[in-house]
Structures are given as structure tokens and as C-alpha cells.
Coordinates of C-alpha atoms in Angstrom, one line a residue:
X725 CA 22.3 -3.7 7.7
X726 CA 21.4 -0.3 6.6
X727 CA 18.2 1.0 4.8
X728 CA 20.2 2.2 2.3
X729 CA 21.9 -0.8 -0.1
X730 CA 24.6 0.6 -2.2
X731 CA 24.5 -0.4 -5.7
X732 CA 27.4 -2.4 -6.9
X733 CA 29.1 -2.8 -10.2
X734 CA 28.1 -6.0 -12.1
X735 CA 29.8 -9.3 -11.5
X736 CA 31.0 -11.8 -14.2
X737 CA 31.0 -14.9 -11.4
X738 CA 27.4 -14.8 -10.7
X739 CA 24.4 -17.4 -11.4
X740 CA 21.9 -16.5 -14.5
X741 CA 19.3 -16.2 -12.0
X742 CA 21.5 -13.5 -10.2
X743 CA 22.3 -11.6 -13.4
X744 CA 18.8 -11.6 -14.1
X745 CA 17.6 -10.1 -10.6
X746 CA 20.4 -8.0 -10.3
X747 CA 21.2 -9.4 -6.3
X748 CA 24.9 -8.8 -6.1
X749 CA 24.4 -5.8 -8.5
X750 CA 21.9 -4.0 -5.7
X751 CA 23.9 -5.3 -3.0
X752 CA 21.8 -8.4 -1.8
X753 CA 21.6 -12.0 -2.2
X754 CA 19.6 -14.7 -2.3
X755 CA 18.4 -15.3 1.9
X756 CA 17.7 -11.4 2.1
X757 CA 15.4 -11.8 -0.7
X758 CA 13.8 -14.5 0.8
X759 CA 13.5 -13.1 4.2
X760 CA 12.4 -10.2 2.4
X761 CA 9.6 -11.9 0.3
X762 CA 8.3 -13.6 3.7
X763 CA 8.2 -10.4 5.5
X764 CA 6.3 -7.9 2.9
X765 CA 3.6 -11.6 2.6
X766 CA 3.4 -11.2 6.6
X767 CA 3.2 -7.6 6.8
X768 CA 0.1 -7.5 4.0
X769 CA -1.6 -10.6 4.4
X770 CA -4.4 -9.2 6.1
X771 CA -5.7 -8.0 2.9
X772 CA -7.3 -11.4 2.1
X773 CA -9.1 -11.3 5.5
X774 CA -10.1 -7.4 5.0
X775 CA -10.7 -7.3 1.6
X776 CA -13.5 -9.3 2.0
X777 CA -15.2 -7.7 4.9
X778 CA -15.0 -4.3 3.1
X779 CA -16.8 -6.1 -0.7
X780 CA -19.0 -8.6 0.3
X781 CA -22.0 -5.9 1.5
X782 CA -24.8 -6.0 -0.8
X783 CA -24.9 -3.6 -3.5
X784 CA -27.6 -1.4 -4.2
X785 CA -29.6 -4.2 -5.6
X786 CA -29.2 -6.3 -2.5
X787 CA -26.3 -9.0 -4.0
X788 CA -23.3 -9.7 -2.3
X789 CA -20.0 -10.9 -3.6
X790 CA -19.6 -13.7 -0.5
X791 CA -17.0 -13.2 1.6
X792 CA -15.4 -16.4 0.7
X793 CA -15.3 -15.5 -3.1
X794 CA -13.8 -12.5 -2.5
X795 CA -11.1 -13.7 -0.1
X796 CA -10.0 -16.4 -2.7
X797 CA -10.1 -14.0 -5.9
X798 CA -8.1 -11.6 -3.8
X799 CA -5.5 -13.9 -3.2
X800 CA -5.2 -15.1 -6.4
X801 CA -4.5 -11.5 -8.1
X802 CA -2.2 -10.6 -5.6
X803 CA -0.3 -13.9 -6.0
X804 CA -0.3 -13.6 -10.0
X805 CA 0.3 -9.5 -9.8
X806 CA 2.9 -9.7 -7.2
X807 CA 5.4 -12.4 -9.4
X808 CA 4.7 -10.7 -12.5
X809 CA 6.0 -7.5 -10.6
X810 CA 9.1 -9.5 -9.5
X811 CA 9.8 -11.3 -13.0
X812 CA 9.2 -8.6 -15.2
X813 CA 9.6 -5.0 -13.5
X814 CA 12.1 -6.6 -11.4
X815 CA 11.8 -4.7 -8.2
X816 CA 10.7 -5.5 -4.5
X817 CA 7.5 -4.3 -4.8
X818 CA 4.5 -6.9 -3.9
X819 CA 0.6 -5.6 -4.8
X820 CA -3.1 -6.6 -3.8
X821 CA -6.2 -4.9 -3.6
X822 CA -5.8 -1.5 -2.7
X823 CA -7.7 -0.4 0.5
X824 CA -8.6 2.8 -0.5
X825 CA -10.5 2.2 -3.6
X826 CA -12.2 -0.5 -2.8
X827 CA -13.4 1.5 0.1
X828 CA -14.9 4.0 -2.2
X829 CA -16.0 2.1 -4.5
X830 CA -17.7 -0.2 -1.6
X831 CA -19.1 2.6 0.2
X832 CA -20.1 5.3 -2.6
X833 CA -19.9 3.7 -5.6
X834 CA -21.7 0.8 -5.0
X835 CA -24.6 2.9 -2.9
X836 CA -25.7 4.1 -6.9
X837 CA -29.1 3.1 -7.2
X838 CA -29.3 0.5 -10.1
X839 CA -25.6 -0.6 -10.0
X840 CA -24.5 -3.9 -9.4
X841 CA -21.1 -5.3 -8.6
X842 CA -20.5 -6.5 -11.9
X843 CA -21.1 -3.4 -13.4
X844 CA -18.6 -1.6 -10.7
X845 CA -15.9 -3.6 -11.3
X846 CA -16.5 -2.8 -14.7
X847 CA -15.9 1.2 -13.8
X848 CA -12.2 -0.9 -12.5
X849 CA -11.9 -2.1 -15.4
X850 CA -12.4 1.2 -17.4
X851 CA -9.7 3.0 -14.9
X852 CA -7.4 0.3 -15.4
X853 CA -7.6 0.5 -19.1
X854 CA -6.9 4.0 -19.0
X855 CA -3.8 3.9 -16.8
X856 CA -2.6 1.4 -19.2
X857 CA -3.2 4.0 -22.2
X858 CA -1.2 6.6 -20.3
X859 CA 1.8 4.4 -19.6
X860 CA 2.2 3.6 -22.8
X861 CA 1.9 7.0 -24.1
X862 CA 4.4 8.3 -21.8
X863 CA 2.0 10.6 -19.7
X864 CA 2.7 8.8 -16.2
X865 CA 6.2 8.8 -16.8
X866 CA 6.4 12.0 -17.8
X867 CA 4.5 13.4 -14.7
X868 CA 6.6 11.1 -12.3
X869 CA 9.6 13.1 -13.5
X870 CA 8.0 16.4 -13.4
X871 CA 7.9 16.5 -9.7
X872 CA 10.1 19.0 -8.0
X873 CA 12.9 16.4 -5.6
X874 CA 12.0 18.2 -2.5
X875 CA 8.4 16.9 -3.0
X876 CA 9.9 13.3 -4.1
X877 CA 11.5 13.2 -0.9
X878 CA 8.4 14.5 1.0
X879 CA 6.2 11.3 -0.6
X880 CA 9.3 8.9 1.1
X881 CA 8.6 11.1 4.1
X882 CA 4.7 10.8 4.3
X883 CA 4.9 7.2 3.4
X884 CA 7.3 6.2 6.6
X885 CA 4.6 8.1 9.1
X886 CA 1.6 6.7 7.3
X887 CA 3.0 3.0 7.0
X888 CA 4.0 3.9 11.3
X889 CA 0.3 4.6 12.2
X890 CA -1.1 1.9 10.2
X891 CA 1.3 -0.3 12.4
X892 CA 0.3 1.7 15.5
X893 CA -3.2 1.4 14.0
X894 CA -3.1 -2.2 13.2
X895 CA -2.0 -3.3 16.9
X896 CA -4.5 -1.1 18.6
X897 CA -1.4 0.7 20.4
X898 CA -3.6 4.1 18.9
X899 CA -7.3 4.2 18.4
X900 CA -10.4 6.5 17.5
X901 CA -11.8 7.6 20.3
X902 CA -15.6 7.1 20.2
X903 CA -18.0 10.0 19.4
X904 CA -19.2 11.1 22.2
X905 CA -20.0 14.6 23.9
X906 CA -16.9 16.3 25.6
X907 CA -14.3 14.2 23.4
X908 CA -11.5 16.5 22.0
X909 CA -9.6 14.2 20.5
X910 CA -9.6 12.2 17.7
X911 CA -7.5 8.9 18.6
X912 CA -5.6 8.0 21.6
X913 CA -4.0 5.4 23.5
X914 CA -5.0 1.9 23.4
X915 CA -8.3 1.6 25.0
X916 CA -9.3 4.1 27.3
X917 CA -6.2 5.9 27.4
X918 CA -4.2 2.6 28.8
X919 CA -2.7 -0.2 27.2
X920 CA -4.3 -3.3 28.0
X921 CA -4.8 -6.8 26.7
X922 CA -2.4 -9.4 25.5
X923 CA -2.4 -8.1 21.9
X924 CA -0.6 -5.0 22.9
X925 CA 1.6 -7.4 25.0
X926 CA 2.8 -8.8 22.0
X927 CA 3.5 -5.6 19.7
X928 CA 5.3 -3.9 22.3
X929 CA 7.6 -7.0 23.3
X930 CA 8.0 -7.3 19.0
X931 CA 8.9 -3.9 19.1
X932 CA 11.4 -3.6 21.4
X933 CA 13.2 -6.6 19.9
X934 CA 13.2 -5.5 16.1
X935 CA 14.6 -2.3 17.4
X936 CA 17.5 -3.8 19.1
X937 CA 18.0 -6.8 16.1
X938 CA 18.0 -3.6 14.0
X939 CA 20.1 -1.3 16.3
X940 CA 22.4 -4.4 16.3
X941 CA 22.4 -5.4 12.4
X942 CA 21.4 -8.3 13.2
X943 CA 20.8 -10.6 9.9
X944 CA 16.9 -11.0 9.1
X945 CA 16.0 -8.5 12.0
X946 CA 12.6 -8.0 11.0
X947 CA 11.8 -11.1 10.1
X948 CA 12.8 -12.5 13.7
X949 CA 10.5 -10.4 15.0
X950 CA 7.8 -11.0 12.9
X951 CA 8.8 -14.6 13.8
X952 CA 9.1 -14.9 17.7
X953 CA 6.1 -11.9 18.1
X954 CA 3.7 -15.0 16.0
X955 CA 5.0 -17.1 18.1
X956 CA 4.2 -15.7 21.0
X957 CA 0.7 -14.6 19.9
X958 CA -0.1 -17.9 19.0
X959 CA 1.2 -19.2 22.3
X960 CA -1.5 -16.5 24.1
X961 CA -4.2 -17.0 22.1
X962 CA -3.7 -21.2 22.9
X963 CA -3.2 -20.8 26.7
X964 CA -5.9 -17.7 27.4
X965 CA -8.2 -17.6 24.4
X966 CA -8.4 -14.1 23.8
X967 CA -10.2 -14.2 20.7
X968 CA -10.5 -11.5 18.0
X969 CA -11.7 -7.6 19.4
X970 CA -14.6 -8.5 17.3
X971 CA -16.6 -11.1 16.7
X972 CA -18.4 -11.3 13.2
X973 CA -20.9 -14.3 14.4
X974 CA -22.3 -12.7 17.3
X975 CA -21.4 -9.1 16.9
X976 CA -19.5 -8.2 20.2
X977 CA -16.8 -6.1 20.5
X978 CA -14.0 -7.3 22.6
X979 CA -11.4 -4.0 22.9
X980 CA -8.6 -6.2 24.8
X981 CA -9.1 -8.8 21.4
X982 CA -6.5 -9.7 18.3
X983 CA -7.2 -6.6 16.0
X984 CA -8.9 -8.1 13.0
X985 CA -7.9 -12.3 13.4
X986 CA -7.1 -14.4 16.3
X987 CA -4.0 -16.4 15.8
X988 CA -5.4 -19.8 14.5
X989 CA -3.9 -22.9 12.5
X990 CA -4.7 -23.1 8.8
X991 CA -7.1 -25.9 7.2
X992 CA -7.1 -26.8 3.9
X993 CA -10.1 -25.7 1.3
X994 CA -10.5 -25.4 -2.1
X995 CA -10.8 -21.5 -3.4
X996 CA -14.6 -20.2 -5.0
X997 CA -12.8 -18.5 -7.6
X998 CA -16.5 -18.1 -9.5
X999 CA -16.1 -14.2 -9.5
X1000 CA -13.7 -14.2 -12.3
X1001 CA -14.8 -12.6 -15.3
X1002 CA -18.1 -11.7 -14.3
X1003 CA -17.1 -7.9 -14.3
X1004 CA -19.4 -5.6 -16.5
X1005 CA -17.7 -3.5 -18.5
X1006 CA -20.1 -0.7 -19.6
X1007 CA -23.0 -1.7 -17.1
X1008 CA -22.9 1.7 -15.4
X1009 CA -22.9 3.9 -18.8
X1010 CA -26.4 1.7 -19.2
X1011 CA -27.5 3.0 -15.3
X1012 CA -26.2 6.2 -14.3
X1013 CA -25.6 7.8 -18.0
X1014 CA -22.4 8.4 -19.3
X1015 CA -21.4 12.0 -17.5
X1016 CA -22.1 10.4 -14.2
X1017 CA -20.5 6.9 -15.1
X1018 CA -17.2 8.8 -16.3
X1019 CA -16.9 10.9 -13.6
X1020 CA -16.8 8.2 -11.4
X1021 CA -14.4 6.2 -13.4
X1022 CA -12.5 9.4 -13.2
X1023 CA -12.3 9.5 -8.8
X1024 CA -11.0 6.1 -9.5
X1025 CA -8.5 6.6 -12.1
X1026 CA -6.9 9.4 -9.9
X1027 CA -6.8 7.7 -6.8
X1028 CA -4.5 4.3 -7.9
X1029 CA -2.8 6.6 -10.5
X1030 CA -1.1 8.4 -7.8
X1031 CA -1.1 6.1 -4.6
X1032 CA 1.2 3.5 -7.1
X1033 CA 3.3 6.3 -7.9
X1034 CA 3.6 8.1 -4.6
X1035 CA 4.0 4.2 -2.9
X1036 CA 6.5 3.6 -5.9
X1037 CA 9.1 6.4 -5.0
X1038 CA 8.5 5.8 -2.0
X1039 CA 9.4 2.0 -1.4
X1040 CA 12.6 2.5 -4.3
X1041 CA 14.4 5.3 -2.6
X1042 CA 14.4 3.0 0.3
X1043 CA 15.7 0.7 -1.6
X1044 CA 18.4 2.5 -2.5
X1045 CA 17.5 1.7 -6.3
X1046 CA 17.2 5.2 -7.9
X1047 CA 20.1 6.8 -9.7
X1048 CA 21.4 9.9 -8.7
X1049 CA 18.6 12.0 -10.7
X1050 CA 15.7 10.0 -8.8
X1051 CA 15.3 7.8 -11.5
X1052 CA 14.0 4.2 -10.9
X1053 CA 15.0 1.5 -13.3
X1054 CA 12.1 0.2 -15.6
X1055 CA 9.8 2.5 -14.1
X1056 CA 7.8 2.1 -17.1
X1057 CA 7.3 -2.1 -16.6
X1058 CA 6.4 -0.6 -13.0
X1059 CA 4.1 1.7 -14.3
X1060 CA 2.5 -1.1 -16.6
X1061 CA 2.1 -4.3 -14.4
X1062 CA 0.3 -1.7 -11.7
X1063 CA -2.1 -0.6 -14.4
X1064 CA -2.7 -4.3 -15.5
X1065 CA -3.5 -4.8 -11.7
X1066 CA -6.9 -2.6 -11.9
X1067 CA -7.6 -4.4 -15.0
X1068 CA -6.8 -7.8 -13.5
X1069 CA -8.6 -6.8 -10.5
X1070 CA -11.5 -5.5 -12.0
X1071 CA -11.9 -8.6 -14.1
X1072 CA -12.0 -10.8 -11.1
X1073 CA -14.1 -8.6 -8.7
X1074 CA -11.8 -7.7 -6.3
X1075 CA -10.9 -4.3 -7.0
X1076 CA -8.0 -2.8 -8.1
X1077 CA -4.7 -4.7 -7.7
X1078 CA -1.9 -2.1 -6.4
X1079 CA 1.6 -1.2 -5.2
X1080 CA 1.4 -1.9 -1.2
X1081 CA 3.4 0.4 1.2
X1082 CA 3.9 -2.8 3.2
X1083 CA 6.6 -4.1 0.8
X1084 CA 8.5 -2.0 2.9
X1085 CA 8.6 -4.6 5.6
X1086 CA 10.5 -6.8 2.9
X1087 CA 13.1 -3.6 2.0
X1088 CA 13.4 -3.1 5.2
X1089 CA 14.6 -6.7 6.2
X1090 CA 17.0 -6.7 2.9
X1091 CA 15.0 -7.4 -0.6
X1092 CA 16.2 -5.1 -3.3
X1093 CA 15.1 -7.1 -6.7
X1094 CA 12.2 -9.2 -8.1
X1095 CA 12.8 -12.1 -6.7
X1096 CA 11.6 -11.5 -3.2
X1097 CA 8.1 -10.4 -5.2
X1098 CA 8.4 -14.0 -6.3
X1099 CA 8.4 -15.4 -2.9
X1100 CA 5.5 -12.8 -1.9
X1101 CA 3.2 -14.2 -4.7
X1102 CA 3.6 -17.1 -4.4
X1103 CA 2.5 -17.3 -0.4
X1104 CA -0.1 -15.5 -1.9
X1105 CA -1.5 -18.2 -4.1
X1106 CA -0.9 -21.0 -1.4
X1107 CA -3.2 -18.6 1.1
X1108 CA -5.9 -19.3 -1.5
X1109 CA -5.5 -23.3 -0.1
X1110 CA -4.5 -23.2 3.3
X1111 CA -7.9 -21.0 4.9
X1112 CA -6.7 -19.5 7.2
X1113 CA -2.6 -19.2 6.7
X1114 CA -2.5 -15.5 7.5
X1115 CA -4.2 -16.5 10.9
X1116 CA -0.6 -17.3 12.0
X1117 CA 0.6 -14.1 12.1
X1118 CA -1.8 -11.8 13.4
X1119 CA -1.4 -7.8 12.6
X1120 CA 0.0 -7.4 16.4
X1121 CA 3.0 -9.6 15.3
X1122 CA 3.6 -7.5 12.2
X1123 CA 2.7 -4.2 13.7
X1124 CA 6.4 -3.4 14.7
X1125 CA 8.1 -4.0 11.7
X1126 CA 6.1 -1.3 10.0
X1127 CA 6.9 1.1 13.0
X1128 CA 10.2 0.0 12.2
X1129 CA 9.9 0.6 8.5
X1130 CA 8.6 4.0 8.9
X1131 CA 11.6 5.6 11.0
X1132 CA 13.7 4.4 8.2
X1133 CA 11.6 6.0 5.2
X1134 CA 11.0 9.3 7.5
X1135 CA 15.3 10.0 7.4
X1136 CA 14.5 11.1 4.2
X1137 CA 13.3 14.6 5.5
X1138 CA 16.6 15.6 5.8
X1139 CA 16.7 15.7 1.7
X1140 CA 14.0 18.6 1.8
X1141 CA 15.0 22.3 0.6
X1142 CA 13.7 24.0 3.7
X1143 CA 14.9 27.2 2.9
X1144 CA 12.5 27.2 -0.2
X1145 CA 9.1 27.6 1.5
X1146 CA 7.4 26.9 -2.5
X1147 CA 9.0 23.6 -1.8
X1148 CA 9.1 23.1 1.9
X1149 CA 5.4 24.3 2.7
X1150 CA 3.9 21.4 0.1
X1151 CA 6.3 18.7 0.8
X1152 CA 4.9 19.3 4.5
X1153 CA 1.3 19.1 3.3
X1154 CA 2.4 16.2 1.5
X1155 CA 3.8 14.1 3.9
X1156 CA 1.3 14.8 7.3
X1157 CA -1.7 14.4 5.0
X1158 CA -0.9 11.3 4.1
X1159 CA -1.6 10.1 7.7
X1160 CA -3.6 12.4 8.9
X1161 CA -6.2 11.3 6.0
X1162 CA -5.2 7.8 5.6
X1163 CA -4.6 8.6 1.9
X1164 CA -1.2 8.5 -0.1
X1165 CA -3.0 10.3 -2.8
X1166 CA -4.5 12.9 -0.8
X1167 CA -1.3 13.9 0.3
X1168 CA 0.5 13.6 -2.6
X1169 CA -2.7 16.3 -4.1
X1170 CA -2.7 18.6 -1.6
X1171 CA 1.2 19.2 -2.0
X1172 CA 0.9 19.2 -6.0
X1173 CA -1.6 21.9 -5.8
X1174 CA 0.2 24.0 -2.9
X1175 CA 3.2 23.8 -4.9
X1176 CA 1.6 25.6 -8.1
X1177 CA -0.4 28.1 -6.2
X1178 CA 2.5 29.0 -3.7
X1179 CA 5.0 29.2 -7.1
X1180 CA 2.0 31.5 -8.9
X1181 CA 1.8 34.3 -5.4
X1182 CA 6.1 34.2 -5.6
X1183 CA 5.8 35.3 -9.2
X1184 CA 7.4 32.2 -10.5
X1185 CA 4.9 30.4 -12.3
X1186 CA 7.2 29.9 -15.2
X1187 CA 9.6 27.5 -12.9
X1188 CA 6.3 25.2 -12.7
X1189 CA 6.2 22.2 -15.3
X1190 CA 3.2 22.5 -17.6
X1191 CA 2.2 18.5 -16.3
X1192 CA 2.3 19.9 -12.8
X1193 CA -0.3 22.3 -13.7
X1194 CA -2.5 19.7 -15.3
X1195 CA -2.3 17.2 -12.3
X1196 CA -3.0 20.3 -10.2
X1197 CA -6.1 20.9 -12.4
X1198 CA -6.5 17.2 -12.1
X1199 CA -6.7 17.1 -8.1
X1200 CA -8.6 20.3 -7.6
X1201 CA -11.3 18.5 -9.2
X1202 CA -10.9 15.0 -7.2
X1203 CA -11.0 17.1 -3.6
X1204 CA -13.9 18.7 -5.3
X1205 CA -15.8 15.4 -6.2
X1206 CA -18.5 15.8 -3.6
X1207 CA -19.7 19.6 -4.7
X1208 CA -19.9 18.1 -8.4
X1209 CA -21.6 15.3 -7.4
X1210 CA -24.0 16.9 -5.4
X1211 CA -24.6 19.6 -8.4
X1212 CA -25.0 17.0 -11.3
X1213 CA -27.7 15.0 -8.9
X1214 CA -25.3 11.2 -8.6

């Protein structure tokens, strides 16, 4: 099947529920969207496992969240956030808490002296309402059609070798290499330079078979391999009992170990969903004073404002659901259920809800509509019950399907103007900063603002849109958070 779905004219002998969805329209039907749904749940479902591990430190007060709290409300607004996506917006595009703001807001934000984590998931809450003002006034639109299509295409680009090394990542096939004096190398190969352990045993036999069900076109390729890879991690982990490469309890590392969870039958449990509503909303502007309260809301703001748009473009030219001008169909419901996520997830204390480039696993085995969002969220809210049910699937057994996924977004390279270096020198920032910082946004900032200053030195500042001056403007100050902080005393 190829990455690439060709949209089809509408048919008059379809279901309601297929006229709804548009499935024969985009090219699909109703098992793709299935498989698809399955394979974007597999692919994230680690979130509810790290999502709480990355929360539920104390604040600067000394309270945690609990790591059980957290891990249900997570669930819960990626379940509800993820159908709403698929009934309303309509597209393929499945959302939870978004890794790097709740690493921010975990590790700097919540460091404030005085805050507590009410009151910074009400600085969430103040982002998301903002994103929901400039979606309804047209702003975010109205920037997402600004961009140059060189630097469209470079976000598809960037997004295929990021969602790679968080598959290479995620199976311990590349790792940071420790600090340590004579190291010249950031990450390398597996442990030590080899590749060791039954984990990695795993990935690469997944890997090697979703290339060749792919190579093939064979029906529900990914998925398979999803599939037989679980399989066969849960058959290791029952026979040798690897265990997880660490262990939370005792706090021993085990580098030959399941990256984050050892394969493991669910159990059923009721979810803590206490957390809900307990978000203040102007707590900080009581702590820190409004500048420094703002400002912060403002790092925030930025950061989901663009990752959901840069993640967006992404995941639709995949697809194959943008027009012939780069348009995406009801971009603006898109636009809206993302910013209702940080509100959502604000409200229910586990950060901000958002687009996740792993939906790419579920476009890349065949979902092209809602629907399969449907099938996402609604895993989602039975993972709240059955505590474990991601332990099935470990991130080795999903691993290869990203790898697999990213090849397919990286094609789009071929769509850059490389003879225009004003477009080809930031859509290369764009797209190997977006790994190389682990950041869709970074990327996606270090490109606008190349683009500007590069069109300014070739005398054509008048070709630049006025909103790619502004978001320019916008980034310079969000690279430049840490000299501002540092001047105004947060």
C-alpha cells in the first residue's frame, strides 16, 4: 500500500458512517482504519507509563501529583481528546500529553519557589485559553498558510527523522553515551558500542519484518509487526525474565532491560481520577507576579502552538489529505480540539493534551479519517481499567514501525526548492533540529527565523509575509528565554 492514498471522488453507495468519515472518499475503509487506530494506541501508549514518571516529582513545595493519579487522568484526556479529534476534525490524528511541555513545565516551571502544581497547571490552562482565542480569530490559520511550501515540506521532512530516532531511541538500538572524560560522542550504539540483550533482539527481528510486509504491500504491515514483535517480547520476558533496564523499586539500572516496561499481563483497577479540576488558574500571578507568570505562560504557549502545527502538516501530507495548495481540510476544528487539549489538560493536571507524531504508525498502516482516532481513544479510556494494558506491547515491539514511518515522511525532501538557498538553508535547519534537539518546535523556529534573516541579507524582505516576521519575532524571544529569565531574576 503506498504512503500516499489518492483521494477519490464521492460515492452515492456508501454507509452514513462512511459519508461521514470520508473512507472511500480518502481512499480507505473500514479494517485500515481499524488497524490504523490500534497501531497509532500501540505506538503512543507509553505516554501513560511516562507521563507519570516525568509529573509526579514534588513541586517546589514538596507535593506530588502520585504517579497513579497522573497515569489515570492521562489516560482519560487522551481517550476523550483523541475521539473528539476523530468525530469532529475528522482526521487520523490521535493526542495526549505532550512530552515536551510537561518536561518544562516539570523541570523549570515547577522548580519556582512558591508554586504548586495546581497553580502550574493553571499557567496550562492560561496557554490553552489563549490558543483557543487565536484560532478563533484566525491568527493560527493565518500563520499556518503563511509558510513558504519548501519549509512545509521540510516540517514532513524533520518529522520522519525525529519520529526514526525516537524509535531508535525508544528500543535502545542508539543511546547517550555517559559523560565521562575522553567521550566524543554524544549517542552511540546500543550499549557499549554493541547490541546486546533480548530487547534489541526483538526490534531488529520487528524491523526486518515490517520492512519486507511493507516492501511487499502486504495488508496491515505494521500492525503485524507490532503484532508478532509483542508477541515475541512477551514470550522472552516469560521464559528469561529480563525485566525492565530500570528498576523504579530498587533503583538498578539493567542496560540489556525492556526500555521503560517489561512486557506484563494487565490487571484490572479502578482509575484515581481525583486530579480533575484541581488546576489553579491564576495561582502563579498571586506567586511570581504577573511579568514573570506571563512570560512563562508565554514559553508555553509557543511551544504546543507550533509542535501541533508543525506535527499537523506533518502527519496530513502523509496522509495524502492536503489539496494541491497544501491545504488540510477543517484545519480550523484541528486547530480547535488541539487548543481545547491544553485546556482539558490543564484542568485535569496532566499537562497539555497534543497532536502526537506517533499517529503516524496508524497513517502508515492505512487510517486516513476520524474514525481510526475513535478506535485510538477509546483504547485509551479502557488503559485507565486494565493497569497495565500497554505492558503488552513494549516500546521495542513498536520501535520499528516508527523507523518505518519515518523513511516514509522523509520522501518528502524531494519537494524542497534546493536551488533557492533562502528556502533550502532553513528547511534544512528545520528538519535536522528537530532531532538533533528532540523538539518539533525548535526546529520549526530556527528555520522561521533563518528564513527572514536569510530573505532580509538577499534584499528581498518584501517576499516575506508580515506573520512570518511576527512568529520570527515570536521565536527569537523563546530561544532567548533563559537570558530574560536570568535578567528579570525568575
Amino acid at each position: 500500500m503506498s504512503p500516499q492514498e489518492k483521494t477519490l471522488p464521492p460515492r452515492t453507495d456508501v454507509s452514513r458512517l462512511d459519508r461521514y468519515f470520508k473512507i472511500t472518499e480518502r481512499g480507505s475503509n473500514y479494517s485500515r482504519e481499524i488497524r490504523g487506530g490500534f497501531a497509532t494506541f500501540f505506538a503512543m501508549s507509553y505516554i501513560v507509563v511516562l507521563n507519570p514518571l516525568i509529573l509526579s516529582g514534588a513541586d517546589s513545595n514538596g507535593d506530588s501529583l502520585g504517579s497513579a493519579r497522573v497515569a489515570a487522568v492521562t489516560a482519560l484526556v487522551a481517550g476523550i481528546m483523541t475521539i473528539l479529534m476523530g468525530a469532529w476534525a475528522k482526521h487520523p490524528f490521535a493526542m495526549a500529553a505532550g512530552l515536551g511541555v510537561n518536561a518544562f513545565i516539570a523541570v523549570t516551571v515547577a522548580a519556582n519557589p512558591g508554586l504548586t502544581w495546581p497553580d502550574v497547571m493553571g499557567l496550562v490552562i492560561i496557554s490553552g485559553v489563549t490558543m483557543l482565542v487565536l484560532v478563533l480569530t484566525g491568527f493560527r490559520t493565518a500563520v499556518f498558510n503563511a509558510v513558504p511550501t519548501s519549509l512545509k515540506s521540510a516540517i514532513v521532512v524533520g518529522i520522519g527523522m525525529f519520529i526514526a530516532l525516537i524509535g531508535l531511541v525508544n528500543a535502545g538500538f542508539v543511546r547517550r553515551v555517559p559523560d565521562a572524560a575522553g567521550t566524543t560522542v554524544p549517542v552511540g550504539l546500543g550499549f557499549d558500542g554493541s547490541l546486546t540483550g533480548w530487547p534489541i533482539l526483538v526490534f531488529l527481528v520487528g524491523l526486518l519484518l515490517t520492512i519486507a510486509l511493507v516492501v511487499r504491500q502486504t495488508k496491515g504491515a505494521i500492525l503485524i509487526g507490532i503484532v508478532v514483535s509483542a508477541i515475541l517480547a512477551n514470550v522472552l520476558e516469560a521464559v528469561f525474565d529480563i525485566g525492565p533496564s530500570f528498576d523504579a523499586a530498587t533503583g538498578t539500572a539493567n542496560p540489556q532491560g525492556w526500555s521503560l516496561v517489561a512486557p506484563s499481563m494487565p490487571t484490572w483497577a479502578l482509575p484515581d481520577l481525583s486530579l480533575v479540576g484541581q488546576a489553579n488558574v491564576f495561582g502563579a500571578f498571586s506567586t511570581l507576579g504577573a511579568t514573570s507568570a506571563l512570560l512563562l505562560a508565554f514559553v508555553i504557549l509557543l511551544s504546543i502552538f507550533f509542535d501541533a502545527m508543525g506535527t499537523m502538516v506533518g502527519l496530513a501530507n502523509e496522509a495524502g489529505t492536503v489539496d494541491k495548495d497544501g491545504n488540510i481540510p477543517d484545519v480550523d476544528k484541528v486547530l480547535l480540539v488541539d487548543a481545547m487539549g491544553a485546556v482539558v489538560g490543564g484542568g485535569a493536571s496532566g499537562s497539555s493534551s497534543q497532536i502526537y507524531v506517533e499517529s503516524g504508525a496508524g497513517i502508515g498502516e492505512g487510517a486516513r479519517t476520524g474514525l481510526a482516532s475513535i478506535v485510538t481513544g477509546v483504547l485509551f479510556l479502557a488503559a485507565m481499567f486494565l493497569t497495565p494494558l500497554i505492558h503488552l506491547v513494549p516500546f521495542e515491539a513498536v520501535a520499528p514501525a516508527l523507523v518505518v514511518v519515518g523513511f516514509m515522511m522523509i520522501s518528502h525532501v524531494s519537494k524542497i526548492d534546493w536551488n533557492d538557498w533562502g528556502v533550502a538553508i532553513p528547511a534544512f535547519l528545520t528538519f535536522v533540529l528537530m532531532p538533533f534537539t528532540y523538539s518539533i518546535a525548535n526546529g520549526i523556529g530556527a528555520g522561521f527565523v533563518a528564513f527572514v534573516f536569510i530573505r532580509s541579507i538577499q534584499g528581498r524582505a518584501r517576499e516575506v509575509h508580515p506573520l512570518m516576521w511576527v512568529v520570527a519575532g515570536a521565536f527569537v524571544l523563546f530561544f532567548g528565554i533563559g537570558v530574560i529569565e536570568q535578567a528579570i531574576g525568575i
